[in-house]
Amino acid sequence: MNDLKKKKIYLAGHTGMVGSAILRKLNSEVFENVIVKDFPGVDLRKQAEVENLFATEKPEIVIIAAAKVGGILANNIYRAEFLYDNLMIEANLINSAFQTGVEKLIFLGSSCIYPKLAPQPLKEEYLLTGSLEFTNEPYAVAKIAGIKLCENYFRQYGCNFLSVMPTNLYGINDNFDLQTSHVLPALLRKFHEAKERNNEKVILWGTGKPLREFLYVDDLAEAIIFLIKKINAQNLYSDGITHLNIGTGKDISINDLAKIISDIVGFEGKIEYDSTKPDGTPRKLLDVSRINKLGWKYQTELEDGIKKTYQWYLSKPEAMI
Ligand code: GFB
């Protein structure tokens, strides 16, 4: 373990919600040699810049938390960028890791890789067994390509590259922009602003019926550290799977989530739905039995995580812009 703490770890995407949570965790575990160098310094979509970064820094472990991400509307509007940017980022990072002999790489994807109507809960082996959900198909295709890059660099060259698929994440440093955010930060903001302005109602998107599973981002960071320490690509691929699910194994309807958030925020008005906005996938509950058996389990219950996120939001006026 002491050796591991001295390894040079390159965390790609350290400024986002996920990357910043992983960075906090790496630092708190006293990993001594963590490098963080991406946008605007290095544009990960540019092959030459990524190759130069790897040639100069020579990382030994790589974590790919860098991605173009967003909620249902952003995925559906910026379809070309969600596909192109994510393909370029992951292809450049994974191939550079191969070329420079990186010892271990962890690639982060998303639960939207599974078919829209797959049986629930979603087992790892359901990948590529049916059609994807339309709103996030470009993002999902890019993330599936990333899984397949890791798998096939392992199959052809034996690279220790593994992929993990977290469920919907939330927490501090989340994006609270109402056009591009995911549902949980959007609801915190909508209920908070409605309370502050004494509005009678809050309008949410879709029907409120879809079910989603939410994981507090610091729990995901714990899972990543656990995987760095304990799990290698061989463990996954020899078990016949290409990636590991990470989640809580519990889901909730958007309408029930809205009730919890409005209670926490203290909004007492009505909740209405705008059915001109998409619902997206009806349900995406991950089967997390594999990672649980390996020895990792989530810690933060939904209400506690929402309270922590709301406290952070209130303490950061810039998140409200
Ligand atoms: O979190 P979200 O944007 O993305 O939306 P997905 C989840 C559900 O919440 C959808 C509803 O059914 C939305 O219609 N919703 C209700 C709202 N009100 C709101 C609101 O004010 N804002 C938002 N954003 N949603 C994303 C994918 O899917 O999840 C990505 O597009 C990725 O590719 C990510 O996989 C984790 O869960 O539907």
CSV table of C-alpha atoms and ligand atoms in Angstrom, one decimal:
chain,number,residue,atom,x,y,z
A,1,MET,CA,0.0,0.0,0.0
A,2,ASN,CA,2.9,2.4,0.7
A,3,ASP,CA,4.1,1.7,-2.8
A,4,LEU,CA,0.7,2.5,-4.2
A,5,LYS,CA,0.6,5.9,-2.3
A,6,LYS,CA,3.8,6.9,-4.1
A,7,LYS,CA,2.5,6.0,-7.6
A,8,LYS,CA,2.0,8.8,-10.0
A,9,ILE,CA,-1.7,9.2,-10.5
A,10,TYR,CA,-3.1,11.3,-13.3
A,11,LEU,CA,-6.7,12.3,-12.6
A,12,ALA,CA,-8.3,13.6,-15.8
A,13,GLY,CA,-11.3,15.8,-15.2
A,14,HIS,CA,-10.5,17.1,-11.7
A,15,THR,CA,-12.6,20.2,-11.8
A,16,GLY,CA,-16.0,18.5,-12.3
A,17,MET,CA,-18.2,17.2,-9.5
A,18,VAL,CA,-16.9,13.6,-9.9
A,19,GLY,CA,-13.3,14.5,-10.4
A,20,SER,CA,-13.2,17.0,-7.5
A,21,ALA,CA,-14.7,14.4,-5.2
A,22,ILE,CA,-12.1,11.8,-6.3
A,23,LEU,CA,-9.3,14.4,-5.8
A,24,ARG,CA,-10.5,15.2,-2.3
A,25,LYS,CA,-10.5,11.5,-1.5
A,26,LEU,CA,-7.1,10.9,-3.1
A,27,ASN,CA,-5.7,13.7,-1.0
A,28,SER,CA,-7.3,12.6,2.2
A,29,GLU,CA,-5.8,9.1,1.7
A,30,VAL,CA,-2.4,10.8,1.3
A,31,PHE,CA,-1.7,9.7,-2.2
A,32,GLU,CA,1.6,11.6,-2.6
A,33,ASN,CA,1.9,12.0,-6.3
A,34,VAL,CA,-1.4,13.1,-7.9
A,35,ILE,CA,-1.3,15.2,-11.0
A,36,VAL,CA,-4.2,17.2,-12.4
A,37,LYS,CA,-3.7,19.0,-15.7
A,38,ASP,CA,-6.5,19.4,-18.0
A,39,PHE,CA,-8.7,22.1,-19.6
A,40,PRO,CA,-7.9,24.9,-20.2
A,41,GLY,CA,-4.2,23.9,-19.9
A,42,VAL,CA,-4.6,20.7,-21.9
A,43,ASP,CA,-7.6,20.1,-24.3
A,44,LEU,CA,-8.2,16.4,-23.9
A,45,ARG,CA,-10.0,16.3,-27.3
A,46,LYS,CA,-6.7,17.0,-29.0
A,47,GLN,CA,-4.6,13.9,-29.5
A,48,ALA,CA,-1.2,15.8,-29.7
A,49,GLU,CA,-1.9,17.6,-26.4
A,50,VAL,CA,-2.8,14.4,-24.6
A,51,GLU,CA,0.2,12.5,-26.0
A,52,ASN,CA,2.5,15.3,-25.0
A,53,LEU,CA,1.0,15.3,-21.4
A,54,PHE,CA,1.6,11.5,-21.1
A,55,ALA,CA,5.1,11.7,-22.5
A,56,THR,CA,6.0,14.5,-20.1
A,57,GLU,CA,4.3,13.4,-17.0
A,58,LYS,CA,4.6,9.6,-17.4
A,59,PRO,CA,1.7,8.7,-15.1
A,60,GLU,CA,1.5,5.2,-13.6
A,61,ILE,CA,-2.2,5.1,-12.8
A,62,VAL,CA,-4.9,7.0,-14.7
A,63,ILE,CA,-8.5,7.8,-13.7
A,64,ILE,CA,-10.8,9.1,-16.4
A,65,ALA,CA,-13.4,11.4,-14.8
A,66,ALA,CA,-13.2,13.8,-17.7
A,67,ALA,CA,-16.3,13.9,-19.9
A,68,LYS,CA,-18.9,16.3,-21.4
A,69,VAL,CA,-21.9,15.6,-19.1
A,70,GLY,CA,-25.3,17.0,-18.5
A,71,GLY,CA,-28.9,16.3,-17.7
A,72,ILE,CA,-31.6,15.0,-20.0
A,73,LEU,CA,-32.1,18.3,-21.9
A,74,ALA,CA,-28.4,19.0,-22.5
A,75,ASN,CA,-27.9,15.4,-23.7
A,76,ASN,CA,-30.8,15.8,-26.2
A,77,ILE,CA,-29.8,19.2,-27.5
A,78,TYR,CA,-26.0,19.0,-27.7
A,79,ARG,CA,-26.1,15.5,-29.3
A,80,ALA,CA,-23.1,16.0,-31.6
A,81,GLU,CA,-20.8,17.3,-28.9
A,82,PHE,CA,-21.9,14.7,-26.4
A,83,LEU,CA,-20.8,12.0,-28.9
A,84,TYR,CA,-17.7,13.7,-30.4
A,85,ASP,CA,-16.1,15.3,-27.3
A,86,ASN,CA,-16.5,12.1,-25.2
A,87,LEU,CA,-15.2,9.8,-28.0
A,88,MET,CA,-12.1,12.0,-28.4
A,89,ILE,CA,-11.4,12.5,-24.7
A,90,GLU,CA,-11.6,8.8,-23.9
A,91,ALA,CA,-9.8,7.6,-27.1
A,92,ASN,CA,-6.9,10.0,-26.6
A,93,LEU,CA,-6.5,9.1,-22.9
A,94,ILE,CA,-6.8,5.3,-23.3
A,95,ASN,CA,-4.5,5.1,-26.3
A,96,SER,CA,-1.9,7.4,-24.6
A,97,ALA,CA,-2.1,5.2,-21.5
A,98,PHE,CA,-1.4,2.2,-23.6
A,99,GLN,CA,1.4,3.8,-25.5
A,100,THR,CA,3.2,4.9,-22.4
A,101,GLY,CA,2.7,1.7,-20.4
A,102,VAL,CA,0.3,2.9,-17.7
A,103,GLU,CA,0.0,0.2,-15.1
A,104,LYS,CA,-3.7,0.7,-14.3
A,105,LEU,CA,-6.5,2.8,-15.8
A,106,ILE,CA,-10.1,3.3,-14.5
A,107,PHE,CA,-12.6,4.7,-17.0
A,108,LEU,CA,-15.9,6.1,-15.7
A,109,GLY,CA,-19.1,5.7,-17.7
A,110,SER,CA,-22.7,5.9,-16.8
A,111,SER,CA,-25.8,3.8,-16.2
A,112,CYS,CA,-27.3,5.1,-19.5
A,113,ILE,CA,-25.2,2.6,-21.4
A,114,TYR,CA,-27.9,-0.1,-20.9
A,115,PRO,CA,-30.8,-0.7,-23.2
A,116,LYS,CA,-33.9,1.5,-22.6
A,117,LEU,CA,-36.1,-1.4,-21.8
A,118,ALA,CA,-33.7,-3.8,-20.2
A,119,PRO,CA,-34.9,-6.0,-17.3
A,120,GLN,CA,-34.3,-4.4,-13.9
A,121,PRO,CA,-32.1,-4.3,-11.9
A,122,LEU,CA,-29.5,-3.8,-14.7
A,123,LYS,CA,-26.9,-6.5,-14.6
A,124,GLU,CA,-23.5,-5.8,-16.2
A,125,GLU,CA,-24.2,-8.5,-18.8
A,126,TYR,CA,-27.2,-6.6,-20.2
A,127,LEU,CA,-24.9,-4.3,-22.1
A,128,LEU,CA,-25.7,-4.3,-25.9
A,129,THR,CA,-28.7,-6.5,-25.6
A,130,GLY,CA,-31.2,-3.9,-26.9
A,131,SER,CA,-31.8,-0.3,-28.2
A,132,LEU,CA,-30.7,2.7,-26.2
A,133,GLU,CA,-32.9,5.5,-25.0
A,134,PHE,CA,-33.1,8.3,-27.6
A,135,THR,CA,-32.3,11.4,-25.4
A,136,ASN,CA,-29.0,10.1,-24.3
A,137,GLU,CA,-28.0,7.7,-27.1
A,138,PRO,CA,-25.0,9.8,-28.2
A,139,TYR,CA,-23.5,10.0,-24.7
A,140,ALA,CA,-24.2,6.3,-24.2
A,141,VAL,CA,-22.6,5.3,-27.5
A,142,ALA,CA,-19.5,7.2,-26.5
A,143,LYS,CA,-19.4,5.6,-23.1
A,144,ILE,CA,-19.9,2.1,-24.6
A,145,ALA,CA,-17.0,2.8,-27.0
A,146,GLY,CA,-14.8,3.7,-23.9
A,147,ILE,CA,-15.8,0.3,-22.3
A,148,LYS,CA,-14.9,-1.5,-25.5
A,149,LEU,CA,-11.5,0.3,-25.7
A,150,CYS,CA,-10.6,-0.7,-22.2
A,151,GLU,CA,-11.8,-4.3,-22.8
A,152,ASN,CA,-10.0,-4.7,-26.1
A,153,TYR,CA,-6.7,-3.1,-25.0
A,154,PHE,CA,-6.9,-5.8,-22.2
A,155,ARG,CA,-7.8,-8.6,-24.7
A,156,GLN,CA,-5.1,-7.7,-27.2
A,157,TYR,CA,-2.3,-6.3,-25.1
A,158,GLY,CA,-3.2,-7.4,-21.5
A,159,CYS,CA,-3.6,-3.7,-20.3
A,160,ASN,CA,-5.0,-3.4,-16.8
A,161,PHE,CA,-7.7,-1.0,-17.9
A,162,LEU,CA,-11.2,-1.3,-16.3
A,163,SER,CA,-14.5,0.5,-16.7
A,164,VAL,CA,-17.0,1.4,-14.0
A,165,MET,CA,-20.6,2.5,-14.6
A,166,PRO,CA,-21.9,4.7,-11.8
A,167,THR,CA,-25.6,5.4,-11.4
A,168,ASN,CA,-26.9,9.0,-11.4
A,169,LEU,CA,-24.6,11.0,-9.2
A,170,TYR,CA,-25.1,14.2,-7.1
A,171,GLY,CA,-23.3,16.1,-4.4
A,172,ILE,CA,-21.1,19.1,-3.9
A,173,ASN,CA,-19.7,20.9,-6.9
A,174,ASP,CA,-22.7,19.8,-8.9
A,175,ASN,CA,-24.0,21.8,-11.8
A,176,PHE,CA,-27.1,23.9,-10.8
A,177,ASP,CA,-27.8,25.5,-14.2
A,178,LEU,CA,-31.4,24.7,-14.9
A,179,GLN,CA,-30.9,24.1,-18.6
A,180,THR,CA,-28.0,21.7,-18.4
A,181,SER,CA,-28.1,20.1,-14.9
A,182,HIS,CA,-29.3,16.7,-13.8
A,183,VAL,CA,-32.6,16.4,-11.9
A,184,LEU,CA,-31.4,16.5,-8.3
A,185,PRO,CA,-29.5,19.8,-8.4
A,186,ALA,CA,-32.3,21.3,-10.6
A,187,LEU,CA,-34.9,20.4,-8.0
A,188,LEU,CA,-32.8,21.8,-5.1
A,189,ARG,CA,-32.5,25.1,-7.0
A,190,LYS,CA,-36.1,25.2,-8.2
A,191,PHE,CA,-37.6,24.6,-4.7
A,192,HIS,CA,-35.1,27.0,-3.1
A,193,GLU,CA,-35.8,29.8,-5.5
A,194,ALA,CA,-39.6,29.2,-5.2
A,195,LYS,CA,-39.4,29.4,-1.4
A,196,GLU,CA,-37.3,32.6,-1.5
A,197,ARG,CA,-39.7,34.2,-3.9
A,198,ASN,CA,-42.9,33.0,-2.2
A,199,ASN,CA,-44.0,31.3,-5.5
A,200,GLU,CA,-47.1,29.1,-5.2
A,201,LYS,CA,-45.8,26.3,-7.5
A,202,VAL,CA,-42.8,24.7,-9.0
A,203,ILE,CA,-42.8,23.2,-12.5
A,204,LEU,CA,-40.9,20.0,-13.0
A,205,TRP,CA,-40.2,18.2,-16.3
A,206,GLY,CA,-41.9,15.1,-17.7
A,207,THR,CA,-44.5,13.2,-15.7
A,208,GLY,CA,-42.6,12.6,-12.4
A,209,LYS,CA,-43.1,8.8,-12.9
A,210,PRO,CA,-39.6,7.8,-14.1
A,211,LEU,CA,-37.5,6.0,-11.4
A,212,ARG,CA,-33.9,6.9,-10.8
A,213,GLU,CA,-31.2,5.7,-8.5
A,214,PHE,CA,-28.9,8.4,-6.9
A,215,LEU,CA,-25.4,7.9,-5.4
A,216,TYR,CA,-23.7,10.6,-3.4
A,217,VAL,CA,-20.5,11.5,-5.3
A,218,ASP,CA,-18.2,11.1,-2.2
A,219,ASP,CA,-19.4,7.4,-2.1
A,220,LEU,CA,-18.4,7.0,-5.7
A,221,ALA,CA,-14.9,8.5,-4.9
A,222,GLU,CA,-14.6,5.8,-2.1
A,223,ALA,CA,-15.5,3.2,-4.7
A,224,ILE,CA,-12.8,4.4,-7.1
A,225,ILE,CA,-10.1,4.3,-4.3
A,226,PHE,CA,-11.3,0.8,-3.4
A,227,LEU,CA,-10.9,-0.3,-7.0
A,228,ILE,CA,-7.4,1.3,-7.3
A,229,LYS,CA,-6.3,-0.7,-4.3
A,230,LYS,CA,-8.1,-4.0,-4.7
A,231,ILE,CA,-9.4,-4.8,-8.2
A,232,ASN,CA,-7.6,-5.4,-11.5
A,233,ALA,CA,-9.0,-5.8,-15.0
A,234,GLN,CA,-8.3,-9.5,-14.9
A,235,ASN,CA,-10.8,-9.9,-12.1
A,236,LEU,CA,-13.6,-8.5,-14.3
A,237,TYR,CA,-12.8,-10.0,-17.6
A,238,SER,CA,-12.2,-13.5,-16.2
A,239,ASP,CA,-15.7,-13.2,-14.7
A,240,GLY,CA,-17.0,-12.6,-18.2
A,241,ILE,CA,-18.0,-9.0,-17.8
A,242,THR,CA,-16.5,-5.8,-19.2
A,243,HIS,CA,-17.4,-3.3,-16.5
A,244,LEU,CA,-18.6,-2.9,-12.9
A,245,ASN,CA,-21.8,-1.2,-11.8
A,246,ILE,CA,-21.6,1.3,-8.9
A,247,GLY,CA,-24.7,2.4,-7.1
A,248,THR,CA,-27.0,2.0,-4.1
A,249,GLY,CA,-29.3,-0.7,-5.5
A,250,LYS,CA,-32.3,1.5,-4.5
A,251,ASP,CA,-34.4,3.8,-6.7
A,252,ILE,CA,-37.1,6.4,-6.3
A,253,SER,CA,-39.7,8.1,-8.6
A,254,ILE,CA,-39.0,11.7,-9.6
A,255,ASN,CA,-42.2,12.7,-7.8
A,256,ASP,CA,-41.1,11.1,-4.5
A,257,LEU,CA,-37.7,12.7,-4.9
A,258,ALA,CA,-39.4,16.1,-5.4
A,259,LYS,CA,-41.3,15.6,-2.1
A,260,ILE,CA,-38.1,14.8,-0.2
A,261,ILE,CA,-36.3,17.8,-1.7
A,262,SER,CA,-39.2,20.2,-1.1
A,263,ASP,CA,-39.4,19.1,2.6
A,264,ILE,CA,-35.6,19.6,3.0
A,265,VAL,CA,-35.7,23.0,1.4
A,266,GLY,CA,-39.0,24.0,3.2
A,267,PHE,CA,-41.1,24.8,0.2
A,268,GLU,CA,-44.8,24.3,0.9
A,269,GLY,CA,-46.4,25.1,-2.5
A,270,LYS,CA,-47.6,22.9,-5.3
A,271,ILE,CA,-45.6,20.6,-7.7
A,272,GLU,CA,-46.7,20.6,-11.3
A,273,TYR,CA,-45.3,18.8,-14.4
A,274,ASP,CA,-44.5,20.1,-17.9
A,275,SER,CA,-45.2,17.0,-20.0
A,276,THR,CA,-43.7,18.7,-23.1
A,277,LYS,CA,-40.3,17.9,-21.6
A,278,PRO,CA,-39.0,14.3,-21.9
A,279,ASP,CA,-39.1,11.6,-19.2
A,280,GLY,CA,-36.2,9.7,-20.6
A,281,THR,CA,-35.6,6.1,-19.6
A,282,PRO,CA,-38.5,4.8,-17.5
A,283,ARG,CA,-36.2,3.1,-15.0
A,284,LYS,CA,-32.5,2.5,-14.6
A,285,LEU,CA,-31.7,0.7,-11.4
A,286,LEU,CA,-28.3,-0.9,-11.2
A,287,ASP,CA,-27.7,-4.4,-10.0
A,288,VAL,CA,-24.8,-3.7,-7.6
A,289,SER,CA,-24.3,-7.2,-6.3
A,290,ARG,CA,-20.9,-7.7,-8.0
A,291,ILE,CA,-19.2,-4.7,-6.4
A,292,ASN,CA,-20.9,-5.4,-3.1
A,293,LYS,CA,-19.5,-8.9,-3.2
A,294,LEU,CA,-16.0,-7.5,-4.0
A,295,GLY,CA,-16.3,-5.5,-0.8
A,296,TRP,CA,-17.6,-2.0,-1.5
A,297,LYS,CA,-21.0,-0.7,-0.4
A,298,TYR,CA,-22.5,2.9,-0.5
A,299,GLN,CA,-22.5,4.8,2.8
A,300,THR,CA,-24.7,7.9,2.3
A,301,GLU,CA,-28.5,7.6,2.5
A,302,LEU,CA,-30.3,9.8,0.0
A,303,GLU,CA,-31.8,12.3,2.5
A,304,ASP,CA,-28.4,12.8,4.2
A,305,GLY,CA,-26.7,13.4,0.8
A,306,ILE,CA,-29.4,15.8,-0.3
A,307,LYS,CA,-29.0,17.8,3.0
A,308,LYS,CA,-25.2,18.0,2.6
A,309,THR,CA,-25.6,19.1,-1.1
A,310,TYR,CA,-28.2,21.8,-0.1
A,311,GLN,CA,-25.9,23.1,2.6
A,312,TRP,CA,-23.1,23.3,0.1
A,313,TYR,CA,-25.3,25.1,-2.4
A,314,LEU,CA,-26.4,27.7,0.2
A,315,SER,CA,-22.7,28.3,1.0
A,316,LYS,CA,-21.7,28.9,-2.6
A,317,PRO,CA,-23.5,31.9,-4.1
A,318,GLU,CA,-21.7,31.3,-7.4
A,319,ALA,CA,-23.5,27.9,-7.7
A,320,MET,CA,-26.8,29.9,-7.8
A,321,ILE,CA,-25.9,31.9,-10.9
B,1,GFB,O1,-31.3,13.8,-14.2
B,1,GFB,P1,-31.9,13.9,-15.6
B,1,GFB,O2,-31.7,15.2,-16.3
B,1,GFB,O3,-31.3,12.8,-16.6
B,1,GFB,O4,-33.5,13.6,-15.5
B,1,GFB,P2,-31.5,11.2,-16.9
B,1,GFB,C1,-34.0,12.6,-14.7
B,1,GFB,C2,-35.5,12.7,-14.8
B,1,GFB,O5,-35.9,13.9,-14.0
B,1,GFB,C3,-36.2,12.8,-16.1
B,1,GFB,C4,-36.9,14.6,-14.7
B,1,GFB,O6,-37.3,12.0,-16.2
B,1,GFB,C5,-36.5,14.3,-16.2
B,1,GFB,O7,-37.6,14.6,-17.1
B,1,GFB,N1,-36.9,16.0,-14.3
B,1,GFB,C6,-38.0,16.6,-13.7
B,1,GFB,C7,-36.0,16.9,-14.5
B,1,GFB,N2,-37.7,17.9,-13.6
B,1,GFB,C8,-36.4,18.1,-14.0
B,1,GFB,C9,-35.6,19.3,-14.1
B,1,GFB,O8,-36.0,20.4,-13.7
B,1,GFB,N3,-34.4,19.1,-14.6
B,1,GFB,C10,-33.9,17.9,-15.0
B,1,GFB,N4,-32.7,17.7,-15.5
B,1,GFB,N5,-34.7,16.8,-15.0
B,1,GFB,C11,-29.2,11.6,-17.8
B,1,GFB,C12,-28.6,11.3,-19.1
B,1,GFB,O9,-30.4,11.0,-17.9
B,1,GFB,O10,-28.5,11.0,-16.7
B,1,GFB,C13,-27.1,11.2,-19.1
B,1,GFB,O11,-29.1,12.2,-20.1
B,1,GFB,C14,-26.5,10.5,-18.0
B,1,GFB,O12,-26.7,10.6,-20.3
B,1,GFB,C15,-27.1,11.0,-16.7
B,1,GFB,O13,-26.7,9.1,-18.1
B,1,GFB,C16,-26.6,10.2,-15.5
B,1,GFB,O14,-31.4,10.4,-15.7
B,1,GFB,O15,-32.8,11.0,-17.6
